[in-house]
Structures are given as structure tokens and as C-alpha cells.
Amino acid sequence: MATASTVLALFQGIATNKDVKANLSKMREQTIKAKEAGASIIVFPELFLTGYYLTAEEMRDVAQPNTGEAFQELSALAKETGVAILYGYPERVISEDGFKCYNSAQLIDKEGQSILNHRKVHLWIDDEGYRWEDVFTPAENFSEIVECCGFKIGVLICYDVEFPEAVRTLVLRGANLILVPTAVADQWIRPLVEHVIPARAYENRVHVAYVNNTGSRFDGKSVCCNENGETIASAGEGEEMVMATVTLSGAKSWHVRDRRPALYEK
């Protein structure tokens, strides 16, 4: 059976709140470094375009449509470098229902085309009562699976991956690589990178790249796990980029094969 292999660049960085220009400059710098290191795809953290802890008003002020100025700049960068780019950003949508803001992640292929735009489904309420539903609208479905760099890619954002059903949904749609921009504080990150992410990879026989913010309240420790749930790349707590070579074996998950959905529906 033919195998596919590609190199991912996982950049866990410190975004400057409300300074899109500064964050785009850092994304350019890191994408060029990723190209020089042989990467085909670079993954940036959740809401990296704008910074994370903003008020609802601040987030709406810096939100952009998925075809906005930031996309145009990153599209040109992807074409220039030949590196696909996944980045987190607040997405502005104006429709008949009025203004909405989504916590989104967009994947741009090496030709500069937007091929996937996932809107976060599960919104977190933290211990201090910070309600993301006061800032964002939760999406009502998952993004489609797309082919890129030899893989069938699905995207989740942060809290989404903590629900087994979310990962299983993407795998049942054909995903063999799941990319997860995230923003997790230090008290939560260890069980996630040591247990949850490896379990999601193992039980679905799928690669999972989990890319965290760092600095301020965030603790880095980004990881990439292979189809066996083994960690093949990991970062420390500071700002850095780590490389992960993912290779598709073609093996199927027995957990997917042996499902009994009729029982679960009961």
C-alpha cells in the first residue's frame, strides 16, 4: 500500500493583542523558517492573528472576513513560499441575521487558495466566568475534509478536540490528519498533551497536531502524535517551532471498524 509523508511545522508563539500587523509579520518570519526547514504545512495557534483574551468589543473590532486583508497577505505568503498555512483568527460574518463573530481557523494551500475554514463548535467557560459565547457564535457543524500535501485533513479548535465525538466525526468523513490550533492555560495542558491527544490519535489511527499559544496565561507544550498515539514532536513552554514528519501507513482503526452505532443511539 502506498504511503504519504509530509513535514509539519508547529509554531507555538506569543501573539500581540490587537496588533494584526505585528502578528502577520511574525507569521511571515516563521513561514519562511518553516520552508527552509523543509516543511509543507505550518500551523499557528488559536486566534494567533489578533491575540486571545480580548473583550467582545475588541474582538469584533479586529475580526476580519475569511477573504479579508489578512487572508490576502497570507495567501500571497503561501504562494511565495510553497508552504500551506493554517492560522486561527476571529471571523467577521455579516448576513441577513446581522453581525456574527466566529472563532475560526483557515487553511490556505501552497497555491494560495483557501481550502478549509473551520468555525469552533464548542465554546469554553473558564473558572473565572469568562464566557466565550459572549464573544463568539458557536458553529453548528464541522468543516469538511480536504486533501492537502498527500493527506486528508480535518481541523478542530482547542476545546473541540476534547470531545471524542468531534474527532470521530472527522475520521468517519475520511480524515487521516487532524490539525488543532489551541490556547490552553498551564493548569490544563499536561493531561491534554500526555493523555487526551495521544488517546484521540490511538483510538482513531489518525495523526493529531496540537499547537498551543505560549506566554501570559498559556503554557506551550505543543505536540504531534502519530497513528499509534506516540508523541513524535513536542515543544517546551516558550516560543518555538518544532518539526514533525507524519507518515501515513494506511492502517485502519479497529475502533472505527468495530463500531456498533445502533447501540450508541439508544
XYZ file of C-alpha atoms in Angstrom:
266
model
C 0.000 0.000 0.000
C 1.350 3.419 -0.950
C 2.253 5.749 1.876
C 2.235 9.533 2.145
C 4.664 11.572 4.179
C 4.968 15.282 4.892
C 6.635 17.636 7.338
C 4.564 19.824 9.643
C 5.891 22.957 11.328
C 4.190 23.573 14.679
C 4.738 27.173 15.772
C 3.762 27.994 19.339
C 4.112 31.712 19.643
C 3.232 34.827 21.557
C 0.687 36.954 19.718
C 0.447 40.691 20.319
C -3.103 41.570 21.342
C -4.975 43.663 18.770
C -1.861 44.150 16.619
C -2.645 42.241 13.428
C 0.270 43.817 11.570
C 2.812 42.609 14.151
C 1.321 39.136 14.210
C 1.329 38.878 10.411
C 4.981 39.922 10.425
C 5.787 37.108 12.853
C 3.780 34.638 10.745
C 5.788 35.646 7.663
C 9.076 35.185 9.513
C 8.083 31.749 10.824
C 6.661 30.547 7.500
C 9.942 31.367 5.772
C 11.788 29.441 8.505
C 9.397 26.526 8.032
C 10.152 26.470 4.298
C 13.880 26.481 4.996
C 13.380 23.525 7.369
C 11.550 21.540 4.673
C 8.002 21.869 5.980
C 4.956 21.563 3.729
C 2.438 22.926 6.252
C 2.799 25.373 9.124
C 0.224 25.514 11.928
C -0.268 28.617 14.070
C -2.216 28.682 17.373
C -5.808 29.622 18.085
C -6.647 33.301 17.398
C -2.983 33.987 16.685
C -3.836 36.682 14.151
C -5.238 39.012 16.805
C -4.333 37.699 20.245
C -6.624 35.737 22.521
C -8.040 37.398 25.640
C -9.907 40.354 24.202
C -13.284 41.726 25.187
C -16.246 41.100 22.904
C -15.987 44.660 21.596
C -12.234 44.402 20.992
C -12.600 41.046 19.231
C -15.293 42.390 16.943
C -13.151 45.416 16.135
C -10.231 43.265 14.939
C -12.313 40.489 13.331
C -11.970 40.049 9.568
C -13.916 38.167 6.902
C -12.292 34.967 5.680
C -11.331 36.779 2.455
C -10.094 39.915 4.224
C -6.741 41.692 4.236
C -5.050 39.134 6.492
C -6.114 36.305 4.213
C -4.832 38.189 1.164
C -1.420 38.678 2.778
C -1.179 35.053 3.961
C -2.391 33.788 0.586
C 0.469 35.628 -1.114
C 2.885 34.261 1.505
C 1.761 30.677 0.887
C 2.265 31.136 -2.856
C 5.644 32.756 -2.329
C 6.972 30.015 -0.037
C 5.070 26.958 -1.273
C 4.044 26.248 2.338
C 0.403 25.656 3.289
C -0.688 27.830 6.237
C -3.261 27.118 8.955
C -3.976 30.061 11.246
C -6.515 30.985 13.900
C -8.456 34.248 13.675
C -11.769 35.903 14.629
C -14.022 35.721 11.584
C -16.475 38.504 10.838
C -19.664 37.427 9.074
C -22.475 39.800 8.096
C -25.646 38.165 6.831
C -29.407 38.584 6.916
C -29.211 37.591 10.591
C -26.884 40.507 11.299
C -23.281 40.555 12.545
C -21.663 37.373 13.835
C -18.159 36.650 15.029
C -16.733 33.117 14.890
C -13.576 31.669 16.391
C -12.164 30.258 13.157
C -9.126 28.549 11.649
C -8.410 28.770 7.929
C -6.175 26.508 5.850
C -4.527 28.054 2.793
C -2.820 25.675 0.360
C 0.544 26.303 -1.287
C -1.218 27.836 -4.285
C -2.710 30.498 -2.026
C -6.256 29.105 -2.104
C -8.469 28.855 0.960
C -9.401 25.172 1.072
C -10.872 24.888 4.581
C -12.375 27.264 7.141
C -13.410 25.677 10.440
C -15.532 27.571 12.948
C -15.208 26.445 16.560
C -18.125 24.301 17.700
C -17.537 24.004 21.464
C -17.076 27.280 23.348
C -15.379 27.238 26.751
C -16.481 28.892 30.008
C -13.444 29.230 32.263
C -13.242 29.116 36.052
C -13.372 32.890 36.295
C -16.633 33.023 34.377
C -15.187 34.217 31.063
C -17.875 33.169 28.607
C -16.763 32.772 25.008
C -20.431 32.699 23.990
C -20.469 36.400 24.895
C -17.794 36.920 22.228
C -18.367 34.273 19.556
C -21.200 32.408 17.906
C -20.757 28.611 18.174
C -20.724 26.831 14.821
C -23.427 24.280 14.098
C -21.297 21.852 12.085
C -17.761 20.711 11.434
C -15.701 21.672 8.421
C -15.316 19.332 5.505
C -12.246 17.170 4.947
C -9.782 18.464 2.342
C -6.798 16.957 0.550
C -3.502 18.751 1.061
C 0.124 17.584 0.843
C -0.922 13.965 0.383
C -3.209 13.839 3.430
C -6.926 14.150 4.090
C -7.037 16.939 6.623
C -9.628 17.911 9.195
C -9.405 20.871 11.570
C -10.668 21.373 15.112
C -10.033 24.250 17.506
C -8.914 23.798 21.113
C -11.881 22.555 23.213
C -13.345 20.773 20.155
C -10.688 18.034 20.351
C -11.625 17.216 23.950
C -14.867 15.685 22.678
C -14.290 12.168 21.286
C -17.288 12.606 19.010
C -15.668 15.546 17.232
C -12.538 13.637 16.247
C -14.526 10.518 15.363
C -16.802 12.598 13.125
C -13.830 13.836 11.095
C -12.317 10.345 10.891
C -15.594 8.863 9.685
C -15.534 11.520 6.960
C -12.115 10.275 5.899
C -9.570 12.401 7.799
C -6.138 10.898 8.472
C -4.512 14.099 9.778
C -6.210 16.435 12.244
C -4.747 19.870 12.919
C -5.729 21.629 16.137
C -4.815 25.265 16.838
C -5.337 25.790 20.568
C -4.896 28.150 23.527
C -4.622 26.273 26.819
C -3.543 27.581 30.203
C -0.901 25.857 32.300
C -3.273 24.062 34.696
C -4.893 22.126 31.845
C -2.140 21.468 29.339
C -0.388 18.462 30.925
C -3.322 15.997 30.908
C -4.202 17.115 27.396
C -0.792 16.573 25.809
C 0.065 13.485 27.858
C -3.275 11.675 27.699
C -6.078 13.217 25.631
C -4.231 13.947 22.377
C -2.425 10.552 22.300
C -5.753 8.824 23.009
C -7.527 10.650 20.176
C -4.738 9.613 17.802
C -4.621 5.997 19.004
C -8.344 5.259 19.092
C -8.834 6.646 15.581
C -5.481 5.705 13.977
C -5.061 9.311 12.905
C -2.257 11.859 13.234
C -3.080 14.783 15.534
C -1.065 18.018 15.698
C -1.984 20.206 18.680
C -0.446 23.684 18.562
C -0.717 25.931 21.609
C -0.169 29.597 22.330
C 2.531 30.490 24.832
C 3.311 33.442 27.064
C 0.954 35.157 29.519
C -1.572 32.548 30.709
C -0.535 29.902 28.190
C 1.983 27.144 28.699
C 3.009 25.949 25.237
C 3.926 22.246 25.200
C 2.556 21.698 21.671
C 2.615 18.086 20.463
C 2.130 15.936 17.392
C 1.064 12.304 17.835
C 1.157 9.589 15.204
C -1.389 6.887 14.383
C -0.190 4.766 17.333
C -0.698 7.586 19.818
C 3.059 8.099 20.112
C 4.390 11.631 20.516
C 6.673 12.309 17.554
C 7.295 16.013 18.225
C 6.902 18.196 21.292
C 7.733 21.728 22.380
C 8.669 23.294 25.690
C 6.974 26.241 27.357
C 8.495 29.135 25.398
C 8.060 30.469 21.892
C 9.482 27.970 19.405
C 8.801 25.984 16.259
C 9.088 22.210 16.198
C 9.002 19.955 13.154
C 7.035 16.720 12.833
C 7.325 14.242 9.979
C 3.998 12.470 9.614
C 3.777 9.289 7.568
C 0.528 7.644 6.578
C 0.688 3.869 6.975
C -2.746 3.139 5.563
C -3.713 1.090 8.624
C -7.376 1.231 9.623
C -8.654 1.762 13.140
C -10.235 -1.299 14.708
C -12.204 1.087 16.922
C -13.792 2.545 13.783
C -14.176 -0.863 12.112
C -15.859 -2.471 15.121
C -18.293 0.307 15.985
C -21.939 -0.568 16.732
C -23.747 2.734 16.096
C -27.220 1.311 16.563
C -26.409 0.620 20.206
C -24.975 4.077 20.818
C -28.131 5.740 19.523
C -30.109 4.010 22.267
